[in-house]
Coordinates of C-alpha atoms in Angstrom, one line a residue:
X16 CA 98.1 130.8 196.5
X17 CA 101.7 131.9 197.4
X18 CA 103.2 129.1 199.3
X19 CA 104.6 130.7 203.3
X20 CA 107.8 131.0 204.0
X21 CA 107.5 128.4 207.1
X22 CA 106.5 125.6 204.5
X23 CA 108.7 123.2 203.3
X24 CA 109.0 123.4 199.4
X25 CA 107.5 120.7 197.5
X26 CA 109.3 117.9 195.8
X27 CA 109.6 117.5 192.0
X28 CA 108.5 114.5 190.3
X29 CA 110.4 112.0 189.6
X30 CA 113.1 112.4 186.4
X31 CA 111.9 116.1 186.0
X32 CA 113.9 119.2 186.9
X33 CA 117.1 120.9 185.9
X34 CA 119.2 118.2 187.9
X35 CA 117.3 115.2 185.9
X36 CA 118.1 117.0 182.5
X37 CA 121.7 118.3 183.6
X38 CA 122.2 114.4 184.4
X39 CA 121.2 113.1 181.2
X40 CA 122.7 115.5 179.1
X41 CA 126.1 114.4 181.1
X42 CA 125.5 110.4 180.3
X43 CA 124.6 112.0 176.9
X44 CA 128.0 113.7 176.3
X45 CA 129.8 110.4 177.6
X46 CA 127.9 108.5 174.4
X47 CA 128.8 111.0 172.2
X48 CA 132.6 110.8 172.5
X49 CA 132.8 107.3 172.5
X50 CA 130.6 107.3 169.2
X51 CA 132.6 110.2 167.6
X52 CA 135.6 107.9 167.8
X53 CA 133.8 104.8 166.5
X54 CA 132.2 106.6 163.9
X55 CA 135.6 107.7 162.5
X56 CA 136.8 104.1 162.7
X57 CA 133.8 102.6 160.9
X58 CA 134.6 105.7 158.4
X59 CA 137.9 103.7 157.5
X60 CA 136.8 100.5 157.3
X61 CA 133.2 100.4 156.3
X62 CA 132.6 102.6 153.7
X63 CA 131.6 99.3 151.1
X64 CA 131.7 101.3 148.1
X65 CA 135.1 102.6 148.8
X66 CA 136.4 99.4 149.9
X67 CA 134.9 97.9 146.6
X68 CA 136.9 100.6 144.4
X69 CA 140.3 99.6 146.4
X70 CA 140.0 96.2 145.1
X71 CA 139.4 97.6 141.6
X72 CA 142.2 100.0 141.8
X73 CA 144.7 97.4 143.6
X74 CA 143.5 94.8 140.8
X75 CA 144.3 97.0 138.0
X76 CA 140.9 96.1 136.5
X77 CA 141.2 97.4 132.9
X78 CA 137.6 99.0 132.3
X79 CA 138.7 101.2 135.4
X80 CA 142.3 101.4 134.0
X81 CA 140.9 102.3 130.4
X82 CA 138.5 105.1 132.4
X83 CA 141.7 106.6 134.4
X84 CA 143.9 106.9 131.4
X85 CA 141.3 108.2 128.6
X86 CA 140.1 110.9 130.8
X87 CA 143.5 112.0 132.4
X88 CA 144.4 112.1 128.5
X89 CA 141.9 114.0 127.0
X90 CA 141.8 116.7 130.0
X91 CA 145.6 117.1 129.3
X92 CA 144.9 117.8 126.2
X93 CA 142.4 120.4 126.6
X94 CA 145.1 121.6 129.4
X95 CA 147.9 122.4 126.8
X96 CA 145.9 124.2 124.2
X97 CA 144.1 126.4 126.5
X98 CA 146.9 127.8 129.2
X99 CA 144.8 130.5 130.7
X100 CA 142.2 127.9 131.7
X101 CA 145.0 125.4 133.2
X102 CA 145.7 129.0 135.4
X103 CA 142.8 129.6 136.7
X104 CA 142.5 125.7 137.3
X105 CA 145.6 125.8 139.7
X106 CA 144.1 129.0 141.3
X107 CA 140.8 127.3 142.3
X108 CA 142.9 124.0 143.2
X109 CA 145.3 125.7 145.0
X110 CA 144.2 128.5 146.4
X111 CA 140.1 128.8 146.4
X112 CA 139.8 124.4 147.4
X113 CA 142.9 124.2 149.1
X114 CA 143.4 121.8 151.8
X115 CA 145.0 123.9 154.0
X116 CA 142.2 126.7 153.1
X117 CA 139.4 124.5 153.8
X118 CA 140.7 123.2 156.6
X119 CA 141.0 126.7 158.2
X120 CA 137.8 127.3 157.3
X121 CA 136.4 124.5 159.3
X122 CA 139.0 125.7 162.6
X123 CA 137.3 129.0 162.5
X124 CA 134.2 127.7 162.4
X125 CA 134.9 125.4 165.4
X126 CA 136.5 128.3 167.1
X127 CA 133.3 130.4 166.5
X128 CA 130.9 127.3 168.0
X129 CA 133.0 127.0 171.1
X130 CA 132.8 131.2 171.7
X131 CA 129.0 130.2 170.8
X132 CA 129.0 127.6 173.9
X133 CA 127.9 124.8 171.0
X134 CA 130.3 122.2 172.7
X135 CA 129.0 118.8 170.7
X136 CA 128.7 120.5 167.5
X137 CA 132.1 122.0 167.7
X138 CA 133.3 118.3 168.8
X139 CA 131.2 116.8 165.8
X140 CA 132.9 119.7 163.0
X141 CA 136.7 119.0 164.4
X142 CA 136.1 115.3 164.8
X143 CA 134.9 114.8 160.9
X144 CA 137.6 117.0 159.8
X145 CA 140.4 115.7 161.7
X146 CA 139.2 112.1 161.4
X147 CA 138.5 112.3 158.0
X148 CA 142.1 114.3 156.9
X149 CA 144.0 111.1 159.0
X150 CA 141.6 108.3 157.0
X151 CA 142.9 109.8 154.1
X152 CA 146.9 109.8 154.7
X153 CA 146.0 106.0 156.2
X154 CA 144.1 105.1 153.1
X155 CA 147.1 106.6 151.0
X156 CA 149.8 104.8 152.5
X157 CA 147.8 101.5 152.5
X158 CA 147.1 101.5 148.5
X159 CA 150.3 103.3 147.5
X160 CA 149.3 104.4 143.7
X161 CA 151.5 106.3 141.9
X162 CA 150.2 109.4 140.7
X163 CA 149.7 109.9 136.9
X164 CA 153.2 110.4 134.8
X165 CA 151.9 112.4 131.7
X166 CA 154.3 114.4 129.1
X167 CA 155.0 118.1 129.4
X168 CA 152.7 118.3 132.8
X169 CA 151.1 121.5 133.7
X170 CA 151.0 120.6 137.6
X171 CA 152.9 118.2 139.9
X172 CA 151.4 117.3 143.7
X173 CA 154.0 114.9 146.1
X174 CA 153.0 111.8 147.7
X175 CA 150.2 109.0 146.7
X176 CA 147.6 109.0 144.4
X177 CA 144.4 107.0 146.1
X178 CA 142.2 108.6 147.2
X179 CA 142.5 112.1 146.3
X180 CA 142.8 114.0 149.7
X181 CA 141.7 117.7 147.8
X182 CA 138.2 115.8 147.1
X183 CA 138.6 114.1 150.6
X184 CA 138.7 117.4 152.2
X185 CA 136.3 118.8 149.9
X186 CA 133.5 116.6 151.3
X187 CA 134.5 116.6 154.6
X188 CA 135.0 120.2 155.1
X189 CA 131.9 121.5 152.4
X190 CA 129.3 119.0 154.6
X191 CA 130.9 120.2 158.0
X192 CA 130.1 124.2 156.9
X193 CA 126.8 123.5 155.5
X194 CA 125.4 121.3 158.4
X195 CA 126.5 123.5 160.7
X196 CA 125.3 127.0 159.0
X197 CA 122.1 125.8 157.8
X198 CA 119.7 127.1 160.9
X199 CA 121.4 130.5 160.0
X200 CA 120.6 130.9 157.0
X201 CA 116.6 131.8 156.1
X202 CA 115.0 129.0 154.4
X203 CA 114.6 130.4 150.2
X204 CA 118.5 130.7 150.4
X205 CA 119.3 127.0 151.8
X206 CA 118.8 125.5 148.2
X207 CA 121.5 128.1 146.9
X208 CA 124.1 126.8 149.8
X209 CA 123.1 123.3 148.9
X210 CA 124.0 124.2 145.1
X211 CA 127.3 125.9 146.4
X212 CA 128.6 123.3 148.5
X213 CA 127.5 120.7 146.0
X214 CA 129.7 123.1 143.2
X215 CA 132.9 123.3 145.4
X216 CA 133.1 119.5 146.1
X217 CA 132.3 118.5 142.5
X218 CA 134.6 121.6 140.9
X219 CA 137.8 120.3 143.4
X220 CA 137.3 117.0 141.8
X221 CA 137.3 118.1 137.9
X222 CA 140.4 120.3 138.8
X223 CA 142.5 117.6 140.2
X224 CA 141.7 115.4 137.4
X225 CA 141.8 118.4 134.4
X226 CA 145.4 119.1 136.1
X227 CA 146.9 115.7 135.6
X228 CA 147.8 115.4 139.4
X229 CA 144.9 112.5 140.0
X230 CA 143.1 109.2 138.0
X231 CA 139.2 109.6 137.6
X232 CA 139.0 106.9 140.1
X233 CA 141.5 108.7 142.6
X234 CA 138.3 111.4 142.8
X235 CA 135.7 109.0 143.5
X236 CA 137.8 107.1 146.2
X237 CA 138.1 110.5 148.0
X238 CA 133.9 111.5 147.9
X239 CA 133.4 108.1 148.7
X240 CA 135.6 108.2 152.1
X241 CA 134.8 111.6 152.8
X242 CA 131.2 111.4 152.7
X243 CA 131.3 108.0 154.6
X244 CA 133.2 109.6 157.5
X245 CA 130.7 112.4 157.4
X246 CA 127.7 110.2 157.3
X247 CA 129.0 108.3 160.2
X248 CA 130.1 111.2 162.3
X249 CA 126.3 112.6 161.4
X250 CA 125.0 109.7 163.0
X251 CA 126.6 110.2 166.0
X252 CA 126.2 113.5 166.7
X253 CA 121.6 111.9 166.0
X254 CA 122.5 110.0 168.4
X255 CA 123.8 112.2 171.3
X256 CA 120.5 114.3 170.4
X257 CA 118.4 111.6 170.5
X258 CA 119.5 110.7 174.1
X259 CA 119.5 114.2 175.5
X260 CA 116.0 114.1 175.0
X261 CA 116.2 117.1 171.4
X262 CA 113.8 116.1 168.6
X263 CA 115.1 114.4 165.6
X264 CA 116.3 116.7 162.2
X265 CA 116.9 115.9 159.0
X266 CA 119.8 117.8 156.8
X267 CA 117.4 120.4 155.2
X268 CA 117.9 121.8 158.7
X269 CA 121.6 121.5 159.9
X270 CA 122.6 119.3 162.2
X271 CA 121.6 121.6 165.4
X272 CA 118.5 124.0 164.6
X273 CA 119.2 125.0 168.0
X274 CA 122.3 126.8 167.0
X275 CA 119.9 130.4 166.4
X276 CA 119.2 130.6 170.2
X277 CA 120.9 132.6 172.6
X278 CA 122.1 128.9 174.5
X279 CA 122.0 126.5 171.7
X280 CA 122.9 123.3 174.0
X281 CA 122.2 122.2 177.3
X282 CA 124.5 122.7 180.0
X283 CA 125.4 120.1 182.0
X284 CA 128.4 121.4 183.5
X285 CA 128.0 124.4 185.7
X286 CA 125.3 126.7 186.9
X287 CA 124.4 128.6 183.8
X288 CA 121.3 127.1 182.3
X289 CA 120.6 127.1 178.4
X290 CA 117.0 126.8 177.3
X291 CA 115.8 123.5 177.6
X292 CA 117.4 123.0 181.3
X293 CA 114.8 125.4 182.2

C-alpha cells in the first residue's frame, strides 16, 4: 500500500543503499591507487625469473653466451641472403610493432575508456604501460649490455641491449588491448584475439633477434618483465573489484565484463548512478 505523504520515509538497513555502495567504492578507489603503484614496483624487483636471467646475463654464463651468439649468427645469415625478407622484417619491427605505435594504441584506448566513464580500467591500461615502458629504460641502464656488433649489419637500434624494450612493450601493450577488449568481442572470436596477441608479441621478438639489433636472451628478459608488470598490475585492478563488492573473472573474460553496459563502473563521485549503485 502506497505509503502517505504525512509519513515519515522508512530507514534502510544497515550498509545497504546507494550511499553504503558510493562509500565503498570510494575506499575501494583509494586501494586501488596505492596498489597500482606497488604493483609496478614489485614489477621491477620481483619478477624471479627475470632477476634470475640478469645474473646469467651479468655473469656471462657461456651456455647462455653460446645461445645469444649461434642464434644472432645464423638469423644474420638467413638476413643477408634473403633481402626482401630483412624488408619486410624492419617494416613489422618498425612500423606494424613499434614502440611508439603500440604505445599509441594503448593512449587511444585509455582515451576511449575515460569518454566510456571506465575510470579504474583506464587507470589499470596507462599504469601497465607507463610503468612497464619506465621498468624497462631502469632495467636497461642497470645491466648496461651492449647490443650485438655483427659484420655488414642490416639494422642498427641506439642505446642498451637488456631487456629488449620492442618485446617489453609488446607484452605490456598486446595484454593491456586484449584484457580490456575481451567483453566486446562475442565469445567464438576470443580464441582468434588470443592467437593474435599471442602472434604480435612472439613475431616482435623473432624480428628483433632475426635483425641483429638484440641477443636471444635480450627477448626473453623483456616477456619476462613485461608480463610480470602486467601480472601484478592485473592483480590489482582483482583486487579493487574484489573490494567494491564485483564478482571475481578470470582472463577468458577481460578484466572488466562490465565494460558492455551503458555505466560499466560504479560511481562514487557525483550524482549520476551506474548500474550496480542502483
Amino acid at each position: 500500500m502506497p505509503r502517505s505523504l504525512s509519513e515519515p520515509p522508512t530507514p534502510e538497513p544497515h550498509g545497504a543503499g546507494p550511499r553504503a555502495e558510493q562509500d565503498r567504492t570510494r575506499r575501494a578507489d583509494r586501494r586501488l591507487g596505492v596498489r597500482l603503484l606497488a604493483a609496478v614496483g614489485a614489477g621491477a624487483v620481483a619478477a624471479v625469473p627475470f632477476a634470475l636471467l640478469v645474473v646469467l646475463v651479468e655473469g656471462t654464463w657461456p651456455p647462455l653466451r653460446r645461445l645469444d651468439a649461434g642464434a644472432a649468427r645464423r638469423l644474420h645469415e638467413v638476413a643477408l641472403e634473403h633481402p626482401g625478407w630483412t624488408a619486410t622484417l624492419r617494416v613489422l619491427s618498425d612500423w606494424v610493432w613499434d614502440p611508439a605505435t603500440l604505445r599509441t594504441a594503448v593512449a587511444l584506448l585509455t582515451v576511449w575508456l575515460l569518454y566510456r566513464r571506465a575510470w579504474r580500467l583506464a587507470a589499470w591500461a596507462a599504469t601497465t604501460a607507463i610503468g612497464g615502458a619506465l621498468t624497462g629504460v631502469l632495467a636497461k641502464v642497470v645491466v648496461e649490455r651492449a647490443r650485438p656488433s655483427l659484420q655488414d649489419p642490416v639494422a642498427r637500434a641506439p642505446g642498451y641491449s637488456f631487456p629488449s624494450g620492442h618485446a617489453m612493450t609488446a607484452a605490456t601493450s598486446c595484454a593491456v588491448l586484449l584484457l580490456v577488449l575481451l567483453p566486446l568481442v562475442p565469445r567464438r572470436w576470443r580464441g582468434l584475439c588470443w592467437g593474435v596477441a599471442g602472434i604480435s608479441v612472439l613475431g616482435v621478438g623473432f624480428t628483433r633477434i632475426a635483425l641483429g639489433v638484440h641477443w636471444f636472451s635480450d627477448v626473453i628478459g623483456g616477456w619476462l618483465l613485461g608480463g610480470a608488470v602486467v601480472v601484478l598490475t592485473g592483480w590489482a585492478f582483482e583486487a579493487w573489484r574484489k573490494d567494491a563488492g564485483r564478482r571475481r573473472t578470470d582472463a577468458s573474460e577481460g578484466l572488466e565484463p562490465e565494460l558492455v553496459d551503458e555505466h560499466p563502473e560504479p560511481e562514487a563521485y557525483g550524482t549520476r548512478r551506474g548500474p550496480r549503485d542502483q
